[in-house]
PDB file of C-alpha atoms in Angstrom:
ATOM      1  CA  MET A 813      13.091  -3.743  46.911  1.00 62.00           C
ATOM      2  CA  LYS A 814       9.350  -3.965  46.159  1.00 62.00           C
ATOM      3  CA  LYS A 815       8.641  -1.316  48.778  1.00 60.00           C
ATOM      4  CA  LYS A 816      11.125   1.098  47.173  1.00 62.00           C
ATOM      5  CA  ALA A 817       9.576   0.570  43.719  1.00 58.00           C
ATOM      6  CA  LEU A 818       6.080   1.076  45.122  1.00 53.00           C
ATOM      7  CA  LEU A 819       7.175   4.205  46.957  1.00 53.00           C
ATOM      8  CA  LEU A 820       8.879   5.564  43.817  1.00 57.00           C
ATOM      9  CA  GLY A 821       5.722   4.906  41.767  1.00 59.00           C
ATOM     10  CA  MET A 822       3.540   6.703  44.296  1.00 60.00           C
ATOM     11  CA  MET A 823       5.906   9.689  44.377  1.00 60.00           C
ATOM     12  CA  LEU A 824       5.860   9.947  40.562  1.00 56.00           C
ATOM     13  CA  THR A 825       2.072   9.769  40.532  1.00 58.00           C
ATOM     14  CA  LEU A 826       1.862  12.506  43.156  1.00 54.00           C
ATOM     15  CA  ALA A 827       4.372  14.662  41.268  1.00 51.00           C
ATOM     16  CA  VAL A 828       2.486  14.346  37.971  1.00 47.00           C
ATOM     17  CA  THR A 829      -0.850  15.033  39.655  1.00 48.00           C
ATOM     18  CA  SER A 830       0.411  18.139  41.454  1.00 49.00           C
ATOM     19  CA  VAL A 831       1.996  19.569  38.288  1.00 47.00           C
ATOM     20  CA  GLY A 832      -1.330  19.348  36.454  1.00 50.00           C
ATOM     21  CA  CYS A 833      -3.476  20.786  39.278  1.00 51.00           C
ATOM     22  CA  GLY A 834      -2.692  24.456  38.712  1.00 49.00           C
ATOM     23  CA  LYS A 835      -3.702  24.393  35.029  1.00 48.00           C
ATOM     24  CA  LYS A 836      -7.358  23.434  35.215  1.00 49.00           C
ATOM     25  CA  GLU A 837      -8.621  26.751  33.838  1.00 47.00           C
ATOM     26  CA  ALA A 838      -6.200  26.788  30.897  1.00 47.00           C
ATOM     27  CA  ASP A 839      -6.770  23.102  30.098  1.00 48.00           C
ATOM     28  CA  ALA A 840     -10.543  23.535  30.121  1.00 46.00           C
ATOM     29  CA  ASN A 841     -10.298  25.712  26.997  1.00 48.00           C
ATOM     30  CA  ILE A 842      -8.284  23.063  25.170  1.00 49.00           C
ATOM     31  CA  THR A 843     -11.006  20.427  25.308  1.00 51.00           C
ATOM     32  CA  GLU A 844     -13.958  22.708  24.632  1.00 54.00           C
ATOM     33  CA  PRO A 845     -14.797  23.073  20.936  1.00 51.00           C
ATOM     34  CA  ILE A 846     -14.473  26.512  19.454  1.00 52.00           C
ATOM     35  CA  TYR A 847     -17.230  27.593  17.093  1.00 50.00           C
ATOM     36  CA  GLU A 848     -17.200  30.635  14.905  1.00 54.00           C
ATOM     37  CA  GLU A 849     -20.539  32.293  14.553  1.00 54.00           C
ATOM     38  CA  SER A 850     -21.657  33.189  11.072  1.00 52.00           C
ATOM     39  CA  SER A 851     -24.719  35.035   9.907  1.00 53.00           C
ATOM     40  CA  GLU A 852     -24.801  32.911   6.722  1.00 55.00           C
ATOM     41  CA  GLU A 853     -25.244  29.387   8.055  1.00 54.00           C
ATOM     42  CA  ALA A 854     -26.993  26.714   6.025  1.00 55.00           C
ATOM     43  CA  VAL A 855     -28.502  23.866   8.013  1.00 56.00           C
ATOM     44  CA  VAL A 856     -28.683  20.495   6.288  1.00 55.00           C
ATOM     45  CA  GLY A 857     -30.283  17.925   8.588  1.00 57.00           C
ATOM     46  CA  ASP A 858     -28.308  18.243  11.803  1.00 56.00           C
ATOM     47  CA  VAL A 859     -25.177  19.511  10.059  1.00 56.00           C
ATOM     48  CA  VAL A 860     -24.382  23.208  10.022  1.00 54.00           C
ATOM     49  CA  ASP A 861     -22.413  24.390   7.003  1.00 56.00           C
ATOM     50  CA  ASN A 862     -20.885  27.792   7.561  1.00 55.00           C
ATOM     51  CA  GLU A 863     -18.267  27.648   4.834  1.00 61.00           C
ATOM     52  CA  GLU A 864     -18.193  30.612   2.557  1.00 68.00           C
ATOM     53  CA  GLU A 865     -18.123  30.053  -1.165  1.00 75.00           C
ATOM     54  CA  GLU A 866     -14.586  30.363  -2.485  1.00 76.00           C
ATOM     55  CA  ASP A 867     -13.907  33.092  -5.024  1.00 84.00           C
ATOM     56  CA  LEU A 868     -12.190  31.223  -7.872  1.00 82.00           C
ATOM     57  CA  PRO A 869     -10.736  32.658 -11.070  1.00 83.00           C
ATOM     58  CA  ASP A 870     -13.164  32.731 -14.006  1.00 87.00           C
ATOM     59  CA  GLY A 871     -13.433  29.396 -15.767  1.00 89.00           C
ATOM     60  CA  LYS A 872     -11.803  27.425 -12.925  1.00 89.00           C
ATOM     61  CA  VAL A 873     -13.078  24.855 -10.420  1.00 90.00           C
ATOM     62  CA  ARG A 874     -11.362  22.705  -7.812  1.00 91.00           C
ATOM     63  CA  ASN A 875     -10.330  19.170  -8.757  1.00 91.00           C
ATOM     64  CA  GLU A 876     -12.098  16.934  -6.229  1.00 90.00           C
ATOM     65  CA  LEU A 877      -9.117  14.542  -6.222  1.00 92.00           C
ATOM     66  CA  THR A 878      -6.381  17.086  -5.516  1.00 91.00           C
ATOM     67  CA  GLY A 879      -7.945  20.414  -4.641  1.00 88.00           C
ATOM     68  CA  GLU A 880      -5.979  22.052  -7.468  1.00 91.00           C
ATOM     69  CA  LEU A 881      -7.584  24.459  -9.913  1.00 91.00           C
ATOM     70  CA  ILE A 882      -8.723  22.926 -13.211  1.00 91.00           C
ATOM     71  CA  ASP A 883     -10.756  24.127 -16.167  1.00 91.00           C
ATOM     72  CA  GLU A 884     -14.477  24.278 -15.424  1.00 90.00           C
ATOM     73  CA  SER A 885     -15.167  22.104 -18.490  1.00 91.00           C
ATOM     74  CA  LEU A 886     -13.827  19.192 -16.394  1.00 91.00           C
ATOM     75  CA  ALA A 887     -16.100  19.869 -13.413  1.00 90.00           C
ATOM     76  CA  ASN A 888     -18.617  17.121 -14.220  1.00 92.00           C
ATOM     77  CA  GLN A 889     -16.179  14.724 -15.892  1.00 92.00           C
ATOM     78  CA  ARG A 890     -15.831  11.494 -13.950  1.00 93.00           C
ATOM     79  CA  PRO A 891     -12.316  10.381 -13.090  1.00 94.00           C
ATOM     80  CA  ILE A 892     -10.871   7.087 -14.270  1.00 93.00           C
ATOM     81  CA  ALA A 893      -8.913   4.563 -12.211  1.00 92.00           C
ATOM     82  CA  VAL A 894      -6.374   2.735 -14.374  1.00 93.00           C
ATOM     83  CA  MET A 895      -4.725  -0.498 -13.272  1.00 91.00           C
ATOM     84  CA  VAL A 896      -0.991  -0.314 -14.051  1.00 91.00           C
ATOM     85  CA  ASP A 897       1.521  -3.147 -13.756  1.00 86.00           C
ATOM     86  CA  ASN A 898       4.480  -2.801 -11.395  1.00 86.00           C
ATOM     87  CA  GLU A 899       6.610  -5.754 -12.504  1.00 82.00           C
ATOM     88  CA  SER A 900      10.078  -5.058 -13.866  1.00 82.00           C
ATOM     89  CA  ILE A 901       9.052  -6.387 -17.301  1.00 80.00           C
ATOM     90  CA  ALA A 902       6.396  -3.648 -17.437  1.00 80.00           C
ATOM     91  CA  LEU A 903       8.933  -0.824 -17.196  1.00 83.00           C
ATOM     92  CA  PRO A 904       8.953   1.955 -18.157  1.00 86.00           C
ATOM     93  CA  HIS A 905       5.647   3.148 -16.735  1.00 86.00           C
ATOM     94  CA  TYR A 906       3.626   5.568 -18.809  1.00 88.00           C
ATOM     95  CA  GLY A 907       1.337   8.310 -17.539  1.00 88.00           C
ATOM     96  CA  LEU A 908       1.773   7.794 -13.787  1.00 90.00           C
ATOM     97  CA  THR A 909       3.329  11.236 -13.346  1.00 91.00           C
ATOM     98  CA  GLN A 910       0.126  12.774 -14.711  1.00 92.00           C
ATOM     99  CA  ALA A 911      -2.112  10.927 -12.218  1.00 93.00           C
ATOM    100  CA  ASP A 912      -3.919  12.890  -9.526  1.00 93.00           C
ATOM    101  CA  VAL A 913      -3.772   9.997  -7.043  1.00 94.00           C
ATOM    102  CA  VAL A 914      -1.777   6.745  -7.190  1.00 94.00           C
ATOM    103  CA  TYR A 915      -2.433   3.739  -4.967  1.00 93.00           C
ATOM    104  CA  GLU A 916       0.069   0.891  -4.786  1.00 92.00           C
ATOM    105  CA  MET A 917      -1.523  -2.390  -3.753  1.00 88.00           C
ATOM    106  CA  MET A 918      -0.343  -5.958  -3.540  1.00 84.00           C
ATOM    107  CA  ASN A 919      -1.886  -8.014  -6.330  1.00 73.00           C
ATOM    108  CA  SER A 920      -1.726 -11.290  -4.424  1.00 71.00           C
ATOM    109  CA  THR A 921       0.622 -13.267  -2.224  1.00 72.00           C
ATOM    110  CA  ALA A 922       0.682 -16.082  -4.798  1.00 72.00           C
ATOM    111  CA  ASN A 923       2.849 -14.230  -7.323  1.00 72.00           C
ATOM    112  CA  GLY A 924       5.768 -13.072  -5.239  1.00 75.00           C
ATOM    113  CA  GLU A 925       3.767 -10.208  -3.688  1.00 79.00           C
ATOM    114  CA  ILE A 926       4.014  -8.108  -6.851  1.00 81.00           C
ATOM    115  CA  THR A 927       2.180  -4.817  -6.532  1.00 86.00           C
ATOM    116  CA  ARG A 928      -0.033  -2.957  -8.959  1.00 88.00           C
ATOM    117  CA  PHE A 929      -0.777   0.722  -9.213  1.00 92.00           C
ATOM    118  CA  MET A 930      -4.252   2.169  -9.424  1.00 92.00           C
ATOM    119  CA  ALA A 931      -3.803   5.612 -10.974  1.00 94.00           C
ATOM    120  CA  LEU A 932      -6.698   8.064 -10.756  1.00 94.00           C
ATOM    121  CA  PHE A 933      -7.004  10.782 -13.401  1.00 94.00           C
ATOM    122  CA  LYS A 934      -9.550  13.602 -13.501  1.00 93.00           C
ATOM    123  CA  ASP A 935      -8.330  15.101 -16.791  1.00 92.00           C
ATOM    124  CA  TRP A 936      -7.945  11.807 -18.614  1.00 91.00           C
ATOM    125  CA  GLY A 937      -8.371  13.453 -22.011  1.00 87.00           C
ATOM    126  CA  SER A 938      -4.927  15.037 -21.734  1.00 89.00           C
ATOM    127  CA  ILE A 939      -3.091  11.736 -21.187  1.00 88.00           C
ATOM    128  CA  LYS A 940      -1.125  10.525 -24.206  1.00 89.00           C
ATOM    129  CA  GLN A 941      -0.328   7.028 -22.884  1.00 88.00           C
ATOM    130  CA  VAL A 942      -0.915   5.001 -19.698  1.00 87.00           C
ATOM    131  CA  GLY A 943       0.416   1.608 -18.907  1.00 82.00           C
ATOM    132  CA  SER A 944       1.007  -1.058 -18.993  1.00 84.00           C
ATOM    133  CA  ILE A 945      -2.591  -1.832 -18.143  1.00 86.00           C
ATOM    134  CA  ARG A 946      -3.227  -4.976 -16.147  1.00 85.00           C
ATOM    135  CA  SER A 947      -5.989  -6.941 -14.493  1.00 85.00           C
ATOM    136  CA  VAL A 948      -8.055  -5.773 -11.567  1.00 86.00           C
ATOM    137  CA  ARG A 949      -8.701  -7.142  -8.091  1.00 87.00           C
ATOM    138  CA  PRO A 950     -11.661  -6.747  -5.698  1.00 87.00           C
ATOM    139  CA  THR A 951      -9.811  -4.085  -3.697  1.00 88.00           C
ATOM    140  CA  ASN A 952      -9.875  -1.784  -6.701  1.00 88.00           C
ATOM    141  CA  PHE A 953     -13.663  -2.080  -6.942  1.00 87.00           C
ATOM    142  CA  MET A 954     -13.885  -1.043  -3.302  1.00 88.00           C
ATOM    143  CA  ILE A 955     -11.688   2.071  -3.608  1.00 91.00           C
ATOM    144  CA  ALA A 956     -12.521   3.453  -7.077  1.00 91.00           C
ATOM    145  CA  PRO A 957     -16.240   4.059  -6.344  1.00 90.00           C
ATOM    146  CA  GLU A 958     -15.227   6.359  -3.486  1.00 91.00           C
ATOM    147  CA  TYR A 959     -13.954   8.703  -6.211  1.00 92.00           C
ATOM    148  CA  ASN A 960     -16.870   7.963  -8.594  1.00 92.00           C
ATOM    149  CA  ALA A 961     -14.188   6.623 -10.947  1.00 92.00           C
ATOM    150  CA  VAL A 962     -14.604   4.284 -13.902  1.00 92.00           C
ATOM    151  CA  VAL A 963     -12.107   1.420 -13.521  1.00 91.00           C
ATOM    152  CA  ILE A 964      -9.966   0.756 -16.594  1.00 90.00           C
ATOM    153  CA  HIS A 965      -8.374  -2.707 -16.586  1.00 87.00           C
ATOM    154  CA  ASP A 966      -7.537  -5.766 -18.655  1.00 86.00           C
ATOM    155  CA  GLY A 967      -9.747  -8.451 -17.200  1.00 82.00           C
ATOM    156  CA  GLY A 968      -9.229 -10.135 -13.882  1.00 82.00           C
ATOM    157  CA  PRO A 969      -9.664 -13.414 -12.039  1.00 81.00           C
ATOM    158  CA  PHE A 970     -13.030 -15.190 -11.849  1.00 84.00           C
ATOM    159  CA  TYR A 971     -13.728 -13.890  -8.347  1.00 85.00           C
ATOM    160  CA  ILE A 972     -14.157 -10.282  -9.530  1.00 84.00           C
ATOM    161  CA  ASP A 973     -17.418 -11.269 -11.250  1.00 87.00           C
ATOM    162  CA  ALA A 974     -19.414 -10.715  -8.062  1.00 88.00           C
ATOM    163  CA  TYR A 975     -17.958  -7.197  -7.750  1.00 86.00           C
ATOM    164  CA  LEU A 976     -18.746  -6.350 -11.370  1.00 84.00           C
ATOM    165  CA  LYS A 977     -22.446  -6.942 -10.648  1.00 86.00           C
ATOM    166  CA  ASN A 978     -22.581  -4.173  -8.023  1.00 86.00           C
ATOM    167  CA  PRO A 979     -24.497  -1.091  -9.192  1.00 85.00           C
ATOM    168  CA  TRP A 980     -21.759   1.263  -7.954  1.00 83.00           C
ATOM    169  CA  VAL A 981     -19.033  -0.390 -10.066  1.00 84.00           C
ATOM    170  CA  GLU A 982     -18.424   0.917 -13.564  1.00 85.00           C
ATOM    171  CA  HIS A 983     -15.529  -0.384 -15.600  1.00 85.00           C
ATOM    172  CA  LEU A 984     -13.974  -0.790 -19.020  1.00 81.00           C
ATOM    173  CA  SER A 985     -12.005  -3.939 -19.716  1.00 86.00           C
ATOM    174  CA  GLY A 986     -10.167  -5.627 -22.513  1.00 76.00           C
ATOM    175  CA  GLY A 987      -7.912  -5.644 -25.465  1.00 68.00           C
ATOM    176  CA  PHE A 988      -4.960  -3.781 -24.041  1.00 63.00           C
ATOM    177  CA  ALA A 989      -1.519  -4.834 -25.265  1.00 60.00           C
ATOM    178  CA  ARG A 990       2.074  -4.238 -24.272  1.00 58.00           C
ATOM    179  CA  ILE A 991       3.865  -1.899 -26.659  1.00 57.00           C
ATOM    180  CA  LYS A 992       7.478  -0.924 -27.030  1.00 55.00           C
TER     181      LYS A 992
END
């Protein structure tokens, strides 16, 4: 029985090898990178940037969170990252549908694995209400700086203190209340 299995394995290996042998020229092009030559290349260090500047409508820029067009007055406005509760007593949620990006993360395993949302907003001035706002965890202070976002939260456990001392963490905390 072992001899038959070994023979079958060898035959399959031979069959697969012979099928691929005739395609060496075509396969070679698949693995070789294709570069487009451009007369307007900018070299930054070892990186070549040959992207052309996009022609956008007047007064519009791209939202760095979504890629969508937004008013150019928002171009230099930092996004915010708001901590929103996801417990049933916190329903209904407010403002999440206006968020550009929403992360759902487990708060801790100690409280029934309840999750929290971290909602990122570029145009935070247009939001009428967000909530309910809850406390923050270290994970949020690791993700929000990637977006240059100011973290909006209502306190947090003692172990976030070390994260609050980092120069790349900016936040606003306190005084938020549940409303009907």
